[in-house]
Coordinates of C-alpha atoms and ligand atoms in Angstrom, one line a residue:
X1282 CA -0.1 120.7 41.6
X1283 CA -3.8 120.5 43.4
X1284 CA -5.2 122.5 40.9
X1285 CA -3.5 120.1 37.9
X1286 CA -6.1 119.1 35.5
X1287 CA -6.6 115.3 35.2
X1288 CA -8.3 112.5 32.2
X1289 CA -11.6 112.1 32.6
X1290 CA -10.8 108.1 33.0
X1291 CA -8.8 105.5 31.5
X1292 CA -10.4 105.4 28.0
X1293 CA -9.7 109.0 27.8
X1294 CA -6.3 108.5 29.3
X1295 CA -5.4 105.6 26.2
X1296 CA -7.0 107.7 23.4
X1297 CA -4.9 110.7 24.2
X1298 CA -1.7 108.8 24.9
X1299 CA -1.9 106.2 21.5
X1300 CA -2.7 109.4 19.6
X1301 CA 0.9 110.4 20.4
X1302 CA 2.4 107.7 19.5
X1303 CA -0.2 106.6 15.8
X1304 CA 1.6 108.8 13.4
X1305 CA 4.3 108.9 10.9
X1306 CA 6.2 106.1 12.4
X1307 CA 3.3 103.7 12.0
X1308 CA 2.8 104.7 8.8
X1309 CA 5.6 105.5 6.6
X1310 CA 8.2 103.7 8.9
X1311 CA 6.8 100.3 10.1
X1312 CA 5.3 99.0 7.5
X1313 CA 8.4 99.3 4.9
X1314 CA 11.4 98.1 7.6
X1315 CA 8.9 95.1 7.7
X1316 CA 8.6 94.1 3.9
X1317 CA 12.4 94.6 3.9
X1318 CA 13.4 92.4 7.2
X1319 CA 11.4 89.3 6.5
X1320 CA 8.1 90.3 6.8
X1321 CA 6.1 87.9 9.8
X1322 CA 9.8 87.2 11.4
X1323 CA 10.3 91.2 11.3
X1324 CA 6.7 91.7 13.1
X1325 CA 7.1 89.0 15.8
X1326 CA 11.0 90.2 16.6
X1327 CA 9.3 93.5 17.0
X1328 CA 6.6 92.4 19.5
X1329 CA 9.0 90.9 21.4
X1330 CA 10.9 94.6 21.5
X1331 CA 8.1 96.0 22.4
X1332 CA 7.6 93.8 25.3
X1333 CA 10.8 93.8 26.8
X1334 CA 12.0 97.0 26.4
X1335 CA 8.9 99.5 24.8
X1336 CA 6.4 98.6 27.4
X1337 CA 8.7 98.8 30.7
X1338 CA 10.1 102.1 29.8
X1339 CA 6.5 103.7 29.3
X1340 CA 5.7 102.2 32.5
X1341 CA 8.9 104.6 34.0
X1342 CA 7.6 107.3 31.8
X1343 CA 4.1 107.1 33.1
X1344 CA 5.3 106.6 36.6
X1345 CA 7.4 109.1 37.6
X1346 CA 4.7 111.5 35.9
X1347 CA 1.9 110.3 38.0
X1348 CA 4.0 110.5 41.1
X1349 CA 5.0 114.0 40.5
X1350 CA 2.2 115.2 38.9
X1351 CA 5.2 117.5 37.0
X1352 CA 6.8 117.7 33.2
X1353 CA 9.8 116.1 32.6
X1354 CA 12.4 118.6 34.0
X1355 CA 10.3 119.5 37.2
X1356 CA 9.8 115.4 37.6
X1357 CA 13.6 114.9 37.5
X1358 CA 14.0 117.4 39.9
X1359 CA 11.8 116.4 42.4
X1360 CA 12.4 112.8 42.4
X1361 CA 16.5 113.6 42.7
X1362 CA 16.5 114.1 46.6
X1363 CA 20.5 114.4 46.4
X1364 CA 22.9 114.8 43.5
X1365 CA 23.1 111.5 42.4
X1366 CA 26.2 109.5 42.2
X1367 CA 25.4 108.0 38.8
X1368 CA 24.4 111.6 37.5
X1369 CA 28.2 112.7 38.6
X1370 CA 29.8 109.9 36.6
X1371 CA 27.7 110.8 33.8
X1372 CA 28.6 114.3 33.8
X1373 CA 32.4 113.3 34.3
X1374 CA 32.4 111.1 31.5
X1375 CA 30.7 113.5 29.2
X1376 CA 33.5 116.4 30.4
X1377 CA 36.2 113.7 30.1
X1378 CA 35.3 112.4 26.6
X1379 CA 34.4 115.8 25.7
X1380 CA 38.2 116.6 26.2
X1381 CA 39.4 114.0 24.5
X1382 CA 37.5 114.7 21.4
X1383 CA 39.0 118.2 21.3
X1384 CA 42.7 116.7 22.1
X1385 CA 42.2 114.8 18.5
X1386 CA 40.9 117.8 16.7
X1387 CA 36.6 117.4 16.6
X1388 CA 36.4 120.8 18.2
X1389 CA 32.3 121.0 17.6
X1390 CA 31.8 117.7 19.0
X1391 CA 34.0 118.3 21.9
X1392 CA 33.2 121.9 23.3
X1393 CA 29.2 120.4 22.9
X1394 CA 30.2 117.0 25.0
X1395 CA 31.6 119.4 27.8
X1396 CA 29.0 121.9 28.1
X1397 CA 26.2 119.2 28.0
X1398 CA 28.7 117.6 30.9
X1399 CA 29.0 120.9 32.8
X1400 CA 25.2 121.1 32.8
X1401 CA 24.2 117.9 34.3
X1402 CA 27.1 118.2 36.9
X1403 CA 25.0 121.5 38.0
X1404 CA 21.4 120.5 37.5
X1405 CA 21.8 116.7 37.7
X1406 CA 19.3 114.7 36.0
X1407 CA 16.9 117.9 35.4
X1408 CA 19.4 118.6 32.5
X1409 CA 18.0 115.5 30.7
X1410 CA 14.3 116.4 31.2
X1411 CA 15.2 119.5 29.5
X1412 CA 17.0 118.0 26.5
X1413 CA 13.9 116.1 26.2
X1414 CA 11.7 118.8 26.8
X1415 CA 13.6 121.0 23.8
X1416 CA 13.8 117.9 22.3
X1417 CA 10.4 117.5 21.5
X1418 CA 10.3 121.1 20.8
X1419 CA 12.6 120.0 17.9
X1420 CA 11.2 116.8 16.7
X1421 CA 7.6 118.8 16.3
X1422 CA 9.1 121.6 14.3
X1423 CA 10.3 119.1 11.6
X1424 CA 7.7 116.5 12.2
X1425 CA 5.3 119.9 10.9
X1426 CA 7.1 120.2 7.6
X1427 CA 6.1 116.3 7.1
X1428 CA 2.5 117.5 8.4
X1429 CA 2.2 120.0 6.2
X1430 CA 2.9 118.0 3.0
X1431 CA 0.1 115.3 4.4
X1432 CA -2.2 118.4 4.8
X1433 CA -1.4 119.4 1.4
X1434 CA -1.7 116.0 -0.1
X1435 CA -5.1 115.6 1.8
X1436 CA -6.6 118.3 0.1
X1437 CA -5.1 117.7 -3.6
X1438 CA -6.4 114.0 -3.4
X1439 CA -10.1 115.4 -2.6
X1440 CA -9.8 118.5 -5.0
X1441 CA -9.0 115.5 -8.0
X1442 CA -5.4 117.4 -8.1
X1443 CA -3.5 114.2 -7.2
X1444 CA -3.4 112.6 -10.4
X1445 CA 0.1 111.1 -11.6
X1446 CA 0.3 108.3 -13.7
X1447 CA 3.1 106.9 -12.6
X1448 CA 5.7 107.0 -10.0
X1449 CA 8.1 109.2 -12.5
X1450 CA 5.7 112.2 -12.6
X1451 CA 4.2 111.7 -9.0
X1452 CA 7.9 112.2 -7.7
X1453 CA 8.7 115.3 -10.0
X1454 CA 5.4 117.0 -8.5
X1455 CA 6.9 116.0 -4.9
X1456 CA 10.1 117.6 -5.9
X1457 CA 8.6 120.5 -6.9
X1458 CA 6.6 120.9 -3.8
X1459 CA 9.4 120.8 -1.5
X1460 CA 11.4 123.4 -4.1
X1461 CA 8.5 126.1 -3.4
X1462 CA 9.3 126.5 -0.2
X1463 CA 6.2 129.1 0.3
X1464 CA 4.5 126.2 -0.3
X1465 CA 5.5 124.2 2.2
X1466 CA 5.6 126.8 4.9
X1467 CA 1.9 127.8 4.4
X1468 CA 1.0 124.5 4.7
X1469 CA 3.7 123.8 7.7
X1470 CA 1.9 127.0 9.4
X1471 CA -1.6 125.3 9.1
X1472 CA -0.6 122.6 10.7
X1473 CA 0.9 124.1 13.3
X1474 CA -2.3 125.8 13.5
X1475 CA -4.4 122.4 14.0
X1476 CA -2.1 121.5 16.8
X1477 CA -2.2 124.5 18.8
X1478 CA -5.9 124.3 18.1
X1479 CA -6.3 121.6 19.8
X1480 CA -4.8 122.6 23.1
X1481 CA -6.7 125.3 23.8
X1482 CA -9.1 123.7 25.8
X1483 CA -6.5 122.2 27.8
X1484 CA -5.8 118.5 29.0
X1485 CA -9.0 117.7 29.4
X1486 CA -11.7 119.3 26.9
X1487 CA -9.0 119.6 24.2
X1488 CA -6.7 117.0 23.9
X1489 CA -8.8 114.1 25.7
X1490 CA -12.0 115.3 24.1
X1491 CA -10.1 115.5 20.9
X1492 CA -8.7 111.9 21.1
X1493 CA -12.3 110.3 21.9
X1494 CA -13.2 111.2 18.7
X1495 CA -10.5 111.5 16.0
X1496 CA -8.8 108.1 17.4
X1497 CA -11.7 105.8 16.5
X1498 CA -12.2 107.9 13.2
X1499 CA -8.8 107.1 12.6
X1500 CA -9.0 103.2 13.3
X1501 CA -12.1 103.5 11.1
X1502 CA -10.2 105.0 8.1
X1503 CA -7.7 102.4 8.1
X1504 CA -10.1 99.6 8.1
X1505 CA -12.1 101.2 5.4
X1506 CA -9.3 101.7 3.0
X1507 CA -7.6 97.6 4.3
X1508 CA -11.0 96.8 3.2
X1509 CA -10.2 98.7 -0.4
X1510 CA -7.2 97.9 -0.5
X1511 CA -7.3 93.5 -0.5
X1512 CA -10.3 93.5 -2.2
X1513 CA -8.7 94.8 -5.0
X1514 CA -7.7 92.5 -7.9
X1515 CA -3.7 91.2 -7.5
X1516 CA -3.6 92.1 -4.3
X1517 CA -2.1 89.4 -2.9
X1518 CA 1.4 89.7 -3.2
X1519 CA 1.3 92.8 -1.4
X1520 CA 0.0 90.7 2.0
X1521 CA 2.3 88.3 1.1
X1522 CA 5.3 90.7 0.9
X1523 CA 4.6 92.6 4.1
X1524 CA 3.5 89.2 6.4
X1525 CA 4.8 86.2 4.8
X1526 CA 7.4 84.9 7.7
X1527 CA 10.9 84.6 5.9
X1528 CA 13.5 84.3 8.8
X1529 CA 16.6 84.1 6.3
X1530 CA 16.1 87.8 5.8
X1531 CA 15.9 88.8 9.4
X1532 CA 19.8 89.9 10.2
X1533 CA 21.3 91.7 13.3
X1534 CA 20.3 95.0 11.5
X1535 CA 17.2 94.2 11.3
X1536 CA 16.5 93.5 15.1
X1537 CA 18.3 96.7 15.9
X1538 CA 15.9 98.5 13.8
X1539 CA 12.7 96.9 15.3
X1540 CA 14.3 98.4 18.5
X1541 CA 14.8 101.7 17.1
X1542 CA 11.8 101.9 15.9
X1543 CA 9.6 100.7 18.9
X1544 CA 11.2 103.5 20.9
X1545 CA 9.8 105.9 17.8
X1546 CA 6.8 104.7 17.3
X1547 CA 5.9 104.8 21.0
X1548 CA 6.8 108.3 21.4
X1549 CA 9.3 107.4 24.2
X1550 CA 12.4 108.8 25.8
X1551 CA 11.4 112.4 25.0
X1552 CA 9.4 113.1 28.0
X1553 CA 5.8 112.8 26.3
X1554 CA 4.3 110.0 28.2
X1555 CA 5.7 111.8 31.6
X1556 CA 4.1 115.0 30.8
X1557 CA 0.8 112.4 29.8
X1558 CA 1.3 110.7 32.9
X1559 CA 1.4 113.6 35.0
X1560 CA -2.5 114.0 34.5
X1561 CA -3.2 110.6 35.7
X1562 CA -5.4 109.9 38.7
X1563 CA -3.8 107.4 41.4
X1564 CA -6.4 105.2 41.0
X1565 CA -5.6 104.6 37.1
X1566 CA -3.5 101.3 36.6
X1567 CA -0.6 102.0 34.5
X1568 CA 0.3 98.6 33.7
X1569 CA -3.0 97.9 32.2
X1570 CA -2.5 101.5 30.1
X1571 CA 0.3 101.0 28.6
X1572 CA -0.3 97.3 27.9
X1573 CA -3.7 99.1 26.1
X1574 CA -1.3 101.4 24.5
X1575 CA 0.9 99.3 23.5
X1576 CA -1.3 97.0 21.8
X1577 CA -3.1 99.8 19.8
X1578 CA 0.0 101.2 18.3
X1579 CA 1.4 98.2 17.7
X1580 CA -2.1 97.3 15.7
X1581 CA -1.9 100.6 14.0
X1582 CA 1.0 100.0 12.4
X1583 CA 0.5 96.1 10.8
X1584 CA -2.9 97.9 9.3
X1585 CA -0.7 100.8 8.2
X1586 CA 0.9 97.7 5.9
X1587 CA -1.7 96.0 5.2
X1588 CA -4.2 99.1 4.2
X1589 CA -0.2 100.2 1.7
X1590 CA 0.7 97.1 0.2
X1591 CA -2.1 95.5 -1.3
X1592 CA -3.0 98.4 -3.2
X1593 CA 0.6 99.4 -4.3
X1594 CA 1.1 95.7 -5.6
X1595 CA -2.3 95.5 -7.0
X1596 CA -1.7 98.4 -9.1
X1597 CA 1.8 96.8 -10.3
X1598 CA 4.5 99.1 -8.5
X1599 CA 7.1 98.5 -6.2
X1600 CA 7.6 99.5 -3.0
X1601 CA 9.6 102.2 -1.5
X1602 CA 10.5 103.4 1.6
X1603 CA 9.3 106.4 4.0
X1604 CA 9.2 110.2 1.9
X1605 CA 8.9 107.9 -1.1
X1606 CA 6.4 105.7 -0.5
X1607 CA 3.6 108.1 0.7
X1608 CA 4.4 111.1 -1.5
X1609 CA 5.2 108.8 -4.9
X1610 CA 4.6 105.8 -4.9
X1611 CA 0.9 105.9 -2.7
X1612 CA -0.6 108.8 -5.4
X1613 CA 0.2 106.8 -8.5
X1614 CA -1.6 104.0 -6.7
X1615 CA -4.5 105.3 -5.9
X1616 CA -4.8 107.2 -9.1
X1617 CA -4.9 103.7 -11.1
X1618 CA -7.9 102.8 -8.8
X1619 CA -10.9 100.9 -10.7
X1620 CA -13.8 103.6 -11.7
X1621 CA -11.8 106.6 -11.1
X1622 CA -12.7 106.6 -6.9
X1623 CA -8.5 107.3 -6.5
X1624 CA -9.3 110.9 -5.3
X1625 CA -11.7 109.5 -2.4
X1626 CA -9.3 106.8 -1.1
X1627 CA -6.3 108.9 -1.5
X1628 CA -8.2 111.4 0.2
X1629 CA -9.5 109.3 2.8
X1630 CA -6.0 107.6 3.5
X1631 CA -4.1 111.3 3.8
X1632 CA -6.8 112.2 6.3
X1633 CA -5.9 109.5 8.3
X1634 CA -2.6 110.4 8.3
X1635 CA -3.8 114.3 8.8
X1636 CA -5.2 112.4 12.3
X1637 CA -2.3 110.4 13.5
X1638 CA -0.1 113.4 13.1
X1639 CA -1.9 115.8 14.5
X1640 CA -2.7 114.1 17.5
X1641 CA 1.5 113.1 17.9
X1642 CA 1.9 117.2 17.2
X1643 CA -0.1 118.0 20.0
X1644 CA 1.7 115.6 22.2
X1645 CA 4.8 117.1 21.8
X1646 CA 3.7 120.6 21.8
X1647 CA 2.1 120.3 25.3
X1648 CA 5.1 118.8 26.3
X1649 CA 6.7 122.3 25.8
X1650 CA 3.2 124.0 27.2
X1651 CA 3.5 121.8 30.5
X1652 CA 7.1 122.9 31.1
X1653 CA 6.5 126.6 31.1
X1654 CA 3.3 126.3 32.9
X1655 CA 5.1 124.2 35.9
X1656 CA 8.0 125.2 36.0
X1657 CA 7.7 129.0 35.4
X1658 CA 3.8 129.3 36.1
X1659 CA 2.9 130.7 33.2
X1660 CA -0.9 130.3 32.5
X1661 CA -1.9 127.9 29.5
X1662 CA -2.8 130.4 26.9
X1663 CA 0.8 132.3 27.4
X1664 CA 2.5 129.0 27.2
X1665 CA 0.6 127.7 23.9
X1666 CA 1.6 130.7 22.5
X1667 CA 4.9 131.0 23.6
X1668 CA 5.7 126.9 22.6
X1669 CA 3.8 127.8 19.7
X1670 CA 5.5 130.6 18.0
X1671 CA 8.8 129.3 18.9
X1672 CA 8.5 126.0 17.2
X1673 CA 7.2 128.0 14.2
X1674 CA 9.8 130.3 14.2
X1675 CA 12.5 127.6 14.1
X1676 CA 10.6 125.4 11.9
X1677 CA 11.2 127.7 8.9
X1678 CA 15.0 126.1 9.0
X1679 CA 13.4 123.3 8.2
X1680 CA 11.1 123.9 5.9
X1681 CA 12.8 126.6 3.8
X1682 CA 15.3 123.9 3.6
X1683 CA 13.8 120.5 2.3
X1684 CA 15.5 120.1 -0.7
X1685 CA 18.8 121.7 0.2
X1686 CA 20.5 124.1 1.8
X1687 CA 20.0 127.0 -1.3
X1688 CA 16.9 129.2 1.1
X1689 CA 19.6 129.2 4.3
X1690 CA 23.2 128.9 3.2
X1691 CA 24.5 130.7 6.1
X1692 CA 23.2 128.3 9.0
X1693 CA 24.9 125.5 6.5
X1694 CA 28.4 127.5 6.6
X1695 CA 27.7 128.0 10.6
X1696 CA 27.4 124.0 10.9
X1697 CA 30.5 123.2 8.8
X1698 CA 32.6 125.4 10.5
X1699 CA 31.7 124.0 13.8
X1700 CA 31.4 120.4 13.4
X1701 CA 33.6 119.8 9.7
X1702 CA 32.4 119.9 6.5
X1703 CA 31.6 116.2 6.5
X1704 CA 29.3 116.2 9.4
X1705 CA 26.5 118.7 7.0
X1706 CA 24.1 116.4 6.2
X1707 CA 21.8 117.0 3.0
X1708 CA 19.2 119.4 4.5
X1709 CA 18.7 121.1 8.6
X1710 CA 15.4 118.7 8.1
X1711 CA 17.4 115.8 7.6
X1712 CA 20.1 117.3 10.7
X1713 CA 16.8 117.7 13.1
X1714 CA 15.6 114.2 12.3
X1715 CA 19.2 112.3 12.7
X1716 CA 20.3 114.4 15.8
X1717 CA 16.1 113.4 17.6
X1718 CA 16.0 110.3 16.2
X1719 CA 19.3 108.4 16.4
X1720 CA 20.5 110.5 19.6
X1721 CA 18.2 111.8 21.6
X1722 CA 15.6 109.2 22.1
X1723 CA 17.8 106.2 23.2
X1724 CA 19.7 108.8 25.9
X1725 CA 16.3 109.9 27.1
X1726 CA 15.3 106.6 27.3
X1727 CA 18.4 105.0 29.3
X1728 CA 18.6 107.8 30.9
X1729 CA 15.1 107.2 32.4
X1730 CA 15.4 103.2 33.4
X1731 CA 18.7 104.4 35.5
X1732 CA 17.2 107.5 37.1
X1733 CA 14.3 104.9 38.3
X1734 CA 15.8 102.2 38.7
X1735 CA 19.0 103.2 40.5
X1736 CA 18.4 107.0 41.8
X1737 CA 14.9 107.2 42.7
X1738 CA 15.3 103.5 43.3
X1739 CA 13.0 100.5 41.7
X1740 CA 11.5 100.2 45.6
X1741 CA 9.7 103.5 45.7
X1742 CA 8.9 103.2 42.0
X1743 CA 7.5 100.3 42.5
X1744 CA 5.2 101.1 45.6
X1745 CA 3.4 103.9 43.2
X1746 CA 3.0 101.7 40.0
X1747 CA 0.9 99.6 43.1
X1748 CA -1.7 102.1 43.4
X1749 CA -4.5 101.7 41.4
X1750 CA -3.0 98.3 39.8
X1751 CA -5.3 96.3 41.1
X1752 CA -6.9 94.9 38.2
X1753 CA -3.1 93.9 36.4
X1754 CA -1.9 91.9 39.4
X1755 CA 1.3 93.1 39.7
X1756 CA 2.5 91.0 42.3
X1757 CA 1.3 87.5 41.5
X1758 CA 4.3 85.2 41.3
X1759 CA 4.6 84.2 37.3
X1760 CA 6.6 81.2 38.8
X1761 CA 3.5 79.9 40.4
X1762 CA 1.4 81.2 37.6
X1763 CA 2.9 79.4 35.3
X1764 CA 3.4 76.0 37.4
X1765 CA -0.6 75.9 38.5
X1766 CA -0.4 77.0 42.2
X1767 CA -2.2 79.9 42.0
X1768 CA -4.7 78.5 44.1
X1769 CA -2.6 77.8 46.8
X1770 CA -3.0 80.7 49.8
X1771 CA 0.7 80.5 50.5
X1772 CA 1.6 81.1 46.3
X1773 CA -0.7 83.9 45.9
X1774 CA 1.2 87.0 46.0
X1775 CA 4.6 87.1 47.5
X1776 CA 4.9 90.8 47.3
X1777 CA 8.9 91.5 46.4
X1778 CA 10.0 88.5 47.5
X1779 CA 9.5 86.3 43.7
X1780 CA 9.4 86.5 40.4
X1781 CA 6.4 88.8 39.9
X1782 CA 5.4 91.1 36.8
X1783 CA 6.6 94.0 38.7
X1784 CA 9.7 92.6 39.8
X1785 CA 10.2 91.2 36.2
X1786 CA 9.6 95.1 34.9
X1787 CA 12.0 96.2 37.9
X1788 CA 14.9 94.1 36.7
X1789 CA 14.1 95.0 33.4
X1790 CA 15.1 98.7 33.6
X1791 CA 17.6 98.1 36.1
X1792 CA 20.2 95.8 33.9
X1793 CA 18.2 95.0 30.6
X1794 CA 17.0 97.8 29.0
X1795 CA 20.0 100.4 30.1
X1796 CA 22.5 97.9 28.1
X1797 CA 20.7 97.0 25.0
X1798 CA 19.5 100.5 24.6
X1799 CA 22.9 101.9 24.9
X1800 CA 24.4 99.2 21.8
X1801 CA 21.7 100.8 19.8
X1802 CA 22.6 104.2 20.1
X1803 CA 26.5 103.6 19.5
X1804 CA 25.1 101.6 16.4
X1805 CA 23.2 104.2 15.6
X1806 CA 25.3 106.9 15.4
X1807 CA 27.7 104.8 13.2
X1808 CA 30.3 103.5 16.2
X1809 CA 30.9 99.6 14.8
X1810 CA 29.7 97.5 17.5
X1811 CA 30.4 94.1 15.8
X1812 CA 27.3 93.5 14.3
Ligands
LIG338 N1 5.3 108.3 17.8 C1 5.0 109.2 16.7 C2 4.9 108.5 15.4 O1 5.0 107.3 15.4 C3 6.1 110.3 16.6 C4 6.3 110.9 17.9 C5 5.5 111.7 18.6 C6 7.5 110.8 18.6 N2 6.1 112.1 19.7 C7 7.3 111.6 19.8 C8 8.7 110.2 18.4 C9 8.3 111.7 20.7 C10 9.6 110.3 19.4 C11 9.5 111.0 20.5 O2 4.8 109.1 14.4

């Protein structure tokens, strides 16, 4: 741990840490949930997620990384002096229910609920820094396949090869590309190349040194094709669509997904910004960070809608969502661009896209890398390569099976037997995405506001997010903030004793965030909450 590399400073620190979470999820995600769920309403609900729930779990995130200077797993097992009481009842209730779901017949589900149970009885809350350790593992081998295409689209759009005239014959080329799956994989495999690529150098002179500069490029791009993209004639209606406050269409749903997605887009509950964190200096504030971080992804994503829209409505089609929009919908658009310039903003666009997930690649990958280097002290160049070929190993399931199970029918047999025929879902891409996305992330979250707030205890937490905070006031009393009395000696600070931002952010992950996070998970994977 003396010998841990650290950022070179806070800009560095940002740029590295919003280049994990710009990717996909601004992109493809964000921008359509937003046209759907009332456009400005949709945004502002968002921000508000963001606030109260995003921001104080990247503070956890960041915190217990700083203070341990470890991954995930390793953090999580320093930080739990003694099994902890909560981490029993967990386990018990994972056994128990486990049980019970065998007793009515869901064998799969069952025998998996009690040996994920039997692990965190014996390793505590370690066994949830390595589900999210793995987890990440997982998310980057499909999140590659996705790469891949973007790769593959980049370099169509500049070679003049992405030229479809309309959404029909855009879409048949899509489907073909995801039937070849040779295709695919070579382009999977250069990705995967890019990431580890960028690792090599390490923390510091590869992914920080990285960041500095493809970050800003990437900003850059988006604003260059916004810029396109409104000036172009009929454009209108596309702002108007993805902005235009309309608070009928916001529903319960809607607000769910807004949380959903905040947790995605800001790469949380899967151990990144630990493993980010752990190369933070103590003199780094990490309210101020992730406020920064915050903000920049959050910013990414509204220009993500407003460099899409314009341009998609301008050219007369209609909008899709996600796989659709970028890989359909987006090339016929640009190919209807005035004085034949499609290839160059198609290209341009697909580059930025090349950038945000690249940069959220490498994030997850030295995720993995920090693991084995910690915890089994590997050096960095065995660990890239072991992360590395493993992830690229398993992300041929994924890739050889896109369009359906037809390259890998055996691993589709193996899942039906286990978990019933209903539970197969269309491809192992789509099983990898559903079993990160609607599963993993919100337990690796709540798991994360009660290990700090409750076993490592919102007190010590709260004496590290001190250090270095200066600047982001933690302890000034928002009661007299907001009544006028700052300048009052005796209202100044009233260090735990008040309602302070830290003691707002404390309460937060103590009572808040566990709750709200845990309705969305049951929601998400299908339990009927109500609403
Ligand atoms: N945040 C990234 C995006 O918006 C995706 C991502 C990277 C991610 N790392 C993650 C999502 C970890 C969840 C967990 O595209």
């Amino acid at each position: 741990m003396e010998n841990r590399e650290t950022w070179s400073g806070n800009f560095g620190f940002i740029m590295a840490t919003i280049g994990s979470a710009i990717g996909l999820g601004n992109v493809w995600k964000f921008p359509y949930i937003t046209g759907m769920n009332g456009g400005g309403a949709f945004v502002i609900v968002y921000i508000v997620c963001v606030l109260l729930l995003g921001v104080p779990v990247m503070i956890c995130e960041m915190n217990i990384g700083r203070k341990t200077g470890l991954n995930a797993y390793g953090a999580y097992k320093r930080l739990e002096l003694r099994r902890s009481r909560i981490g029993r009842f967990i386990a018990a209730g994972l056994i128990l229910g486990g049980l019970c779901l065998i007793g009515a017949g869901s064998y799969g589900f069952g025998t998996v609920s009690v040996i994920a149970g039997l692990i965190v009885l014996k390793l505590g809350f370690a066994a949830f820094g390595l589900l999210a350790i793995f987890g990440a593992l997982a998310i980057l081998s499909y999140y590659a396949v996705v790469g891949g295409w973007i790769v593959d689209y980049m370099f169509r759009s500049f070679s003049g090869n992405l030229n479809y005239s309309d959404v029909a014959s855009a879409g048949e080329a899509f489907g073909k590309l995801t039937e070849s799956p040779w295709r695919v994989s070579l382009f999977y495999v250069l990705f995967m190349v890019l990431c580890g690529a960028m690792l090599v150098g390490g923390v510091r002179n590869g992914i920080e040194k990285w960041s500095k500069i493809l970050m800003p490029l990437l900003f850059f791009l988006l604003i260059a094709v916004i810029v396109r993209s409104v000036t172009l004639p009929g454009s209108w209606p596309g702002v108007k669509f993805f902005l235009e406050p309309d608070f009928s269409k916001l529903t319960a749903g809607g607000i769910l997904m807004a949380l959903g997605q905040c947790f995605y887009s800001l790469s949380l509950g899967m151990g990144i910004t630990v493993t980010y964190g752990s190369y933070m200096r103590k003199n780094q504030d990490i309210f101020a960070a992730s406020f920064w971080v915050m903000v920049l992804d959050t910013l990414a994503a509204v220009l993500a809608g407003l460099a899409i829209f314009p341009a998609v409505f301008a050219m007369g089609f209609n909008p899709g969502d996600g796989p659709s929009l970028i890989f359909k919908i987006l090339p016929a658009t640009f190919n209807h661009f005035p004085g034949g310039t499609g290839w160059l903003w198609g290209g341009l666009f697909f580059l930025m896209l090349t950038i945000g997930a690249v940069t959220s690649g490498v994030a997850l990958l030295q995720n993995g890398v920090s693991f084995f280097q910690d915890q089994l002290k590997w050096s960095r160049m065995r660990s890239i390569a072991v992360c590395f070929c493993g992830v690229t190993l398993f992300g041929f399931l994924s890739s050889l099976s896109v369009a359906n199970w037809k390259h890998i029918p055996a691993v589709k047999t193996l899942i039906g037997k286990m978990f019933g025929a209903e539970h197969v879902p269309g491809s192992f891409f789509d099983m990898l995405d559903n079993l990160t996305s609607n599963w993993m992330l919100p337990i690796g979250g709540m798991v994360i506001c009660l290990f700090v707030g409750w076993v490592w205890t919102a007190r010590k937490a709260a004496r590290e997010l001190r250090l270095g905070a200066s600047k982001s006031s933690p302890d000034v009393n928002l009661i007299s903030l907001l009544a006028g009395f700052l300048g009052e000696p005796m209202y100044k600070t009233t260090r735990d004793h008040g309602l302070t931002l830290i003691s707002l952010w404390a309460i937060i992950i103590r009572f808040f965030a566990p709750v709200v996070i845990f309705l969305i998970f049951l929601r998400a994977v299908g339990v009927n909450i109500g609403f």
